[in-house]
Short mmCIF file of C-alpha atoms in Angstrom, two decimals:
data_model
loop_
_atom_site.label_atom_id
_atom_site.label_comp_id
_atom_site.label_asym_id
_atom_site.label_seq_id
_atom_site.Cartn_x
_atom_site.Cartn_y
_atom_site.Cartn_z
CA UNK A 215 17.57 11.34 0.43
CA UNK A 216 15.50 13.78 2.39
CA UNK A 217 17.05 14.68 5.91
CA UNK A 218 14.90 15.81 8.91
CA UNK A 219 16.17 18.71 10.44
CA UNK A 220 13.02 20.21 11.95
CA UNK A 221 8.95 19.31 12.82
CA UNK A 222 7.23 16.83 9.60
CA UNK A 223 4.97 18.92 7.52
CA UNK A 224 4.57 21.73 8.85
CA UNK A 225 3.19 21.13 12.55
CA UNK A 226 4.29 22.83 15.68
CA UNK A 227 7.76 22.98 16.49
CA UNK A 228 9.12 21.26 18.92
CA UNK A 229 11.51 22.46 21.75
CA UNK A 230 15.42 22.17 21.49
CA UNK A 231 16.95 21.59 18.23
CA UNK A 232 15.88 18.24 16.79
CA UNK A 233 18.18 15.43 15.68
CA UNK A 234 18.80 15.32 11.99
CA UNK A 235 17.95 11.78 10.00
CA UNK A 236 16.58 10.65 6.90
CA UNK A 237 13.28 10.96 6.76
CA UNK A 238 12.57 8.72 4.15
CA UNK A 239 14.45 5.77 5.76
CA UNK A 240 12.27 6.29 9.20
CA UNK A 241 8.81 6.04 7.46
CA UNK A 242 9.68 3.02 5.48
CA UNK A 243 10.96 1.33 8.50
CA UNK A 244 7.82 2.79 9.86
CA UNK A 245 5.85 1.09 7.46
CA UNK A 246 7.39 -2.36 7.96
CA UNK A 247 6.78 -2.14 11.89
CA UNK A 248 2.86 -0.83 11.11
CA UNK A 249 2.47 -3.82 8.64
CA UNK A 250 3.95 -6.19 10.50
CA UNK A 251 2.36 -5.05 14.15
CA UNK A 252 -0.85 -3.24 12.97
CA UNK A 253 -1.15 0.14 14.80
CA UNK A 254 -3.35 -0.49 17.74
CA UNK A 255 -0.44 -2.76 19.02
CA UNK A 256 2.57 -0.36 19.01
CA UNK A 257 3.56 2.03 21.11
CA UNK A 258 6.44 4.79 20.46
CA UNK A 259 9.05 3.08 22.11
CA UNK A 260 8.48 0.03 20.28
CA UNK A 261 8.30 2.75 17.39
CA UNK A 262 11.68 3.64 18.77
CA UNK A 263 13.26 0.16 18.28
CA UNK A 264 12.24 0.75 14.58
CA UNK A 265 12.80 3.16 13.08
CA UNK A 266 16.62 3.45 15.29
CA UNK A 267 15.36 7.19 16.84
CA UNK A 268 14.87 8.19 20.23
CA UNK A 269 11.12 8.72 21.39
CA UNK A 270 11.92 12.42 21.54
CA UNK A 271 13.28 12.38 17.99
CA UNK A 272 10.22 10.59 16.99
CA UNK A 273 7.75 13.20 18.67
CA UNK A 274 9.51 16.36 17.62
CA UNK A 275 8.87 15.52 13.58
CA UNK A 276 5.89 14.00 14.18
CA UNK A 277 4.39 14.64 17.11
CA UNK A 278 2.42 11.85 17.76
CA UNK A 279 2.21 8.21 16.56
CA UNK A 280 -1.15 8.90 14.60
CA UNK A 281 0.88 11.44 12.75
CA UNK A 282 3.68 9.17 11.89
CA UNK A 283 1.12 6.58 10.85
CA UNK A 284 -0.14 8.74 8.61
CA UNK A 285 2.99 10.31 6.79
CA UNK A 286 4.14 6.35 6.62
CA UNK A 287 0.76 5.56 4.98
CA UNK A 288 1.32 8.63 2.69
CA UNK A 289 4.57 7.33 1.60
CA UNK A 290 3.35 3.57 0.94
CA UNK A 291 0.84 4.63 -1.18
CA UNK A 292 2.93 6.50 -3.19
CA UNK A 293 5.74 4.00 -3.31
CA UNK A 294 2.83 1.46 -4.34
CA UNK A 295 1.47 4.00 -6.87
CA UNK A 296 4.17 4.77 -9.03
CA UNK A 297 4.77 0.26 -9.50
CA UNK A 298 1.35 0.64 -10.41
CA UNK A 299 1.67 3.41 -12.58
CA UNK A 300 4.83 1.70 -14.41
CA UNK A 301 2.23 -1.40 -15.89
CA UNK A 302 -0.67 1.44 -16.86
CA UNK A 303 1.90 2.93 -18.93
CA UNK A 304 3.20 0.13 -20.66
CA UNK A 305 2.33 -0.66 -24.31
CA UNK A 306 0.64 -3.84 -23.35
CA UNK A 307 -2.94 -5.09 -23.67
CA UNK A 308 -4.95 -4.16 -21.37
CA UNK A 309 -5.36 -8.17 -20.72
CA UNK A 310 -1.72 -8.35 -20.31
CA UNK A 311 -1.49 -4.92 -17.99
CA UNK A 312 -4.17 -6.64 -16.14
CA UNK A 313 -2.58 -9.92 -15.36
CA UNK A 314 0.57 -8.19 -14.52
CA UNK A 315 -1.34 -5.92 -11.73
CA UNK A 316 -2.59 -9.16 -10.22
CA UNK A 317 0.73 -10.60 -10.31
CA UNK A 318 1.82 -7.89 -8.65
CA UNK A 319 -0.57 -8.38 -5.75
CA UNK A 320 0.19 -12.05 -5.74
CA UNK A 321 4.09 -11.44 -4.89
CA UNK A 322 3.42 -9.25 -2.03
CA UNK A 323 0.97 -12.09 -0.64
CA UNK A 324 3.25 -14.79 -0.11
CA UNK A 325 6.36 -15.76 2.22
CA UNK A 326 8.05 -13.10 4.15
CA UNK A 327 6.08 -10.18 1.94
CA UNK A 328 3.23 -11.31 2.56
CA UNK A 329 3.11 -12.02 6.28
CA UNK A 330 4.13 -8.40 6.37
CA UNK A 331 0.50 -7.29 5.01
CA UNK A 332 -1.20 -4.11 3.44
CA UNK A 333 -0.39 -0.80 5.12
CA UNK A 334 -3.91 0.39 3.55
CA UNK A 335 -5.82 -3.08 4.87
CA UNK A 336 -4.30 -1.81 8.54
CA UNK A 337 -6.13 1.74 8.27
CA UNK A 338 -9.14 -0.03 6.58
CA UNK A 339 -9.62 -2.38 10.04
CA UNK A 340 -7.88 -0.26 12.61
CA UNK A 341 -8.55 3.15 12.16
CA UNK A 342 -10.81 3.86 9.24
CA UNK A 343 -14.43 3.68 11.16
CA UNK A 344 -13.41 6.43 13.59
CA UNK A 345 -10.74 8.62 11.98
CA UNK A 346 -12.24 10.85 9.25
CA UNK A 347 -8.09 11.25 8.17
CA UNK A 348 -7.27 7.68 7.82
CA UNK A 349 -10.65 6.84 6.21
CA UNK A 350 -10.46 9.54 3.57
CA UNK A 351 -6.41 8.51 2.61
CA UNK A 352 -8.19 4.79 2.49
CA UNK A 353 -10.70 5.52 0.56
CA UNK A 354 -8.69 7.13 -2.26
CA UNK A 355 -6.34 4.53 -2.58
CA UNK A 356 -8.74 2.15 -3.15
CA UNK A 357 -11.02 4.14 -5.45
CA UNK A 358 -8.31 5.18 -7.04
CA UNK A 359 -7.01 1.22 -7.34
CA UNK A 360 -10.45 0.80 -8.76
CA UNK A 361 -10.20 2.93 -11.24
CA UNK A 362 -7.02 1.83 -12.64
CA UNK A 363 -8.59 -1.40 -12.76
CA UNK A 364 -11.45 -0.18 -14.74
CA UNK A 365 -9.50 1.54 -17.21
CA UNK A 366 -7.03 -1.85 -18.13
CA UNK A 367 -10.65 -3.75 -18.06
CA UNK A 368 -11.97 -0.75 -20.78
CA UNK A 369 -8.71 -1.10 -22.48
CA UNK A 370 -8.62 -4.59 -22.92
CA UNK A 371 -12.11 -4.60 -24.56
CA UNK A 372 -11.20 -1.71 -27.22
CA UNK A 373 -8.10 -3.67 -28.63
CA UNK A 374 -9.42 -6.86 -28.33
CA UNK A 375 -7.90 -8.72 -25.64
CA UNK A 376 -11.19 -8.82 -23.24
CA UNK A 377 -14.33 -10.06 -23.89
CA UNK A 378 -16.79 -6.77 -24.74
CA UNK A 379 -19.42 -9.19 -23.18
CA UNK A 380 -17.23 -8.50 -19.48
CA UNK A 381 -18.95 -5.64 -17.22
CA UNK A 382 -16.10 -3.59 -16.72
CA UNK A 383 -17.15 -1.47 -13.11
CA UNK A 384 -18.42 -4.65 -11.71
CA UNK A 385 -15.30 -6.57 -12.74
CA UNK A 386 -12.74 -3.77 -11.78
CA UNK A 387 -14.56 -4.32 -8.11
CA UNK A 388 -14.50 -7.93 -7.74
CA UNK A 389 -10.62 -7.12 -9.22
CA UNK A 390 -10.08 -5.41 -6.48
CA UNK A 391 -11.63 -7.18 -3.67
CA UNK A 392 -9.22 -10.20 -4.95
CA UNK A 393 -6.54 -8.22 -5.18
CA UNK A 394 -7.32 -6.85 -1.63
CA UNK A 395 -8.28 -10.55 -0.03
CA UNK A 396 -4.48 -11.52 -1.24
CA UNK A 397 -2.98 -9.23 1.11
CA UNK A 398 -5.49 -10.59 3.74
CA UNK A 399 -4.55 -14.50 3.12
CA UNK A 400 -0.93 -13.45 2.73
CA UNK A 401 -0.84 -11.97 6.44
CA UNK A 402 -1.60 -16.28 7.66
CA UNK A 403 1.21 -17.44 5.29
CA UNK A 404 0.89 -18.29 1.61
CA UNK A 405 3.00 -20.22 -0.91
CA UNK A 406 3.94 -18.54 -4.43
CA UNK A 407 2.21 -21.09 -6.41
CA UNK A 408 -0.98 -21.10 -4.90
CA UNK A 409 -1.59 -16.79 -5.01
CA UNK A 410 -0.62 -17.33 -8.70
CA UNK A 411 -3.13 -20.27 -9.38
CA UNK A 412 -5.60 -17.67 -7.73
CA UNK A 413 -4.48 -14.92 -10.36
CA UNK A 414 -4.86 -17.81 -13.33
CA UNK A 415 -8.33 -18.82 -12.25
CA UNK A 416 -9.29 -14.68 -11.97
CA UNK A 417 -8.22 -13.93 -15.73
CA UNK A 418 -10.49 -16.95 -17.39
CA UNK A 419 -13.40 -14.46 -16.05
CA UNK A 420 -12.14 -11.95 -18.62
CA UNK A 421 -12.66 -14.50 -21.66
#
């Protein structure tokens, strides 16, 4: 538990002395409001509502809503990362690994989860062609998604498990932009069965 007792990283103080609550808890509720609402169309009180904090509370650890956007995107990415992390460290095959990353997307694109949407999808569309911040934070989490992929893709091939014949930075990419269009589809309302026919059909191209 991490409790707030003064301005989020480091900026400007604010006046008074602020309210003290969990920081964590506010940005993940932060995050469900952003993925659910996008960020163009919330405003700090509906922020408010949220996260269960008074508009001052709100502006005194963060300032702004661009600034709370951005610590919430810092903390789904992380959250994200570390799942991720757990399959690249498994003794799997890189097949297997692979499959279970797509599975992965594929549970957070259907029902409830997936009408919720991608935190990173909302700064790619919102934000990313005119904040250099946002864009960069983007950009690494998808590069660095990439790469991941690339790795189970060159890991698969060396113990046997994925065709050597597969062309493993082009297939990491079209990974990706699967993975990616998920989330998309799963924001209009997706059944269980059909995300994980879509992850069946995507591992015969690995054969």
């Amino acid at each position: 538990m991490s409790i707030y007792n003064g301005t989020y990283k480091g900026s400007s103080k604010g006046r008074g002395r602020p309210r003290e609550f969990d920081i964590d808890e506010a940005l993940d509720r932060a995050i469900l409001h952003f993925r659910k609402h996008g960020y163009n169309g919330v405003s700090i009180a509906d922020l408010s509502g949220a996260l269960k904090l008074s508009s001052g509370s709100i502006y005194k650890a963060f300032l702004n809503k661009h600034n709370l956007f951005s610590a919430a995107l810092d903390r789904y990415m992380a959250l994200r990362g570390a799942k991720l992390l757990d399959i690249m460290n498994s003794e799997e095959s890189g097949r297997e690994k692979l499959r279970r990353l797509l599975v992965f997307y594929a549970e957070s694109s259907h029902a409830s989860e997936g009408r919720y949407g991608c935190l990173v999808i909302v700064g790619a569309v919102e934000l990313a062609s005119t904040d250099e911040e946002i864009a960069a934070k983007v950009s690494s989490a998808l590069e660095g998604n990439q790469k991941r992929l690339n790795d189970i893709i060159l890991q698969g091939q060396n113990d046997g498990s994925i065709s050597k014949k597969v062309d493993a930075e082009t297939t990491a990419r079209l990974m990706l932009s699967l993975a990616q269009g998920m989330r998309v589809l799963g924001k209009t309302g997706q059944k269980r069965e059909d995300m994980m026919a879509v992850v069946d059909a995507a591992m015969q191209l690995l054969n």
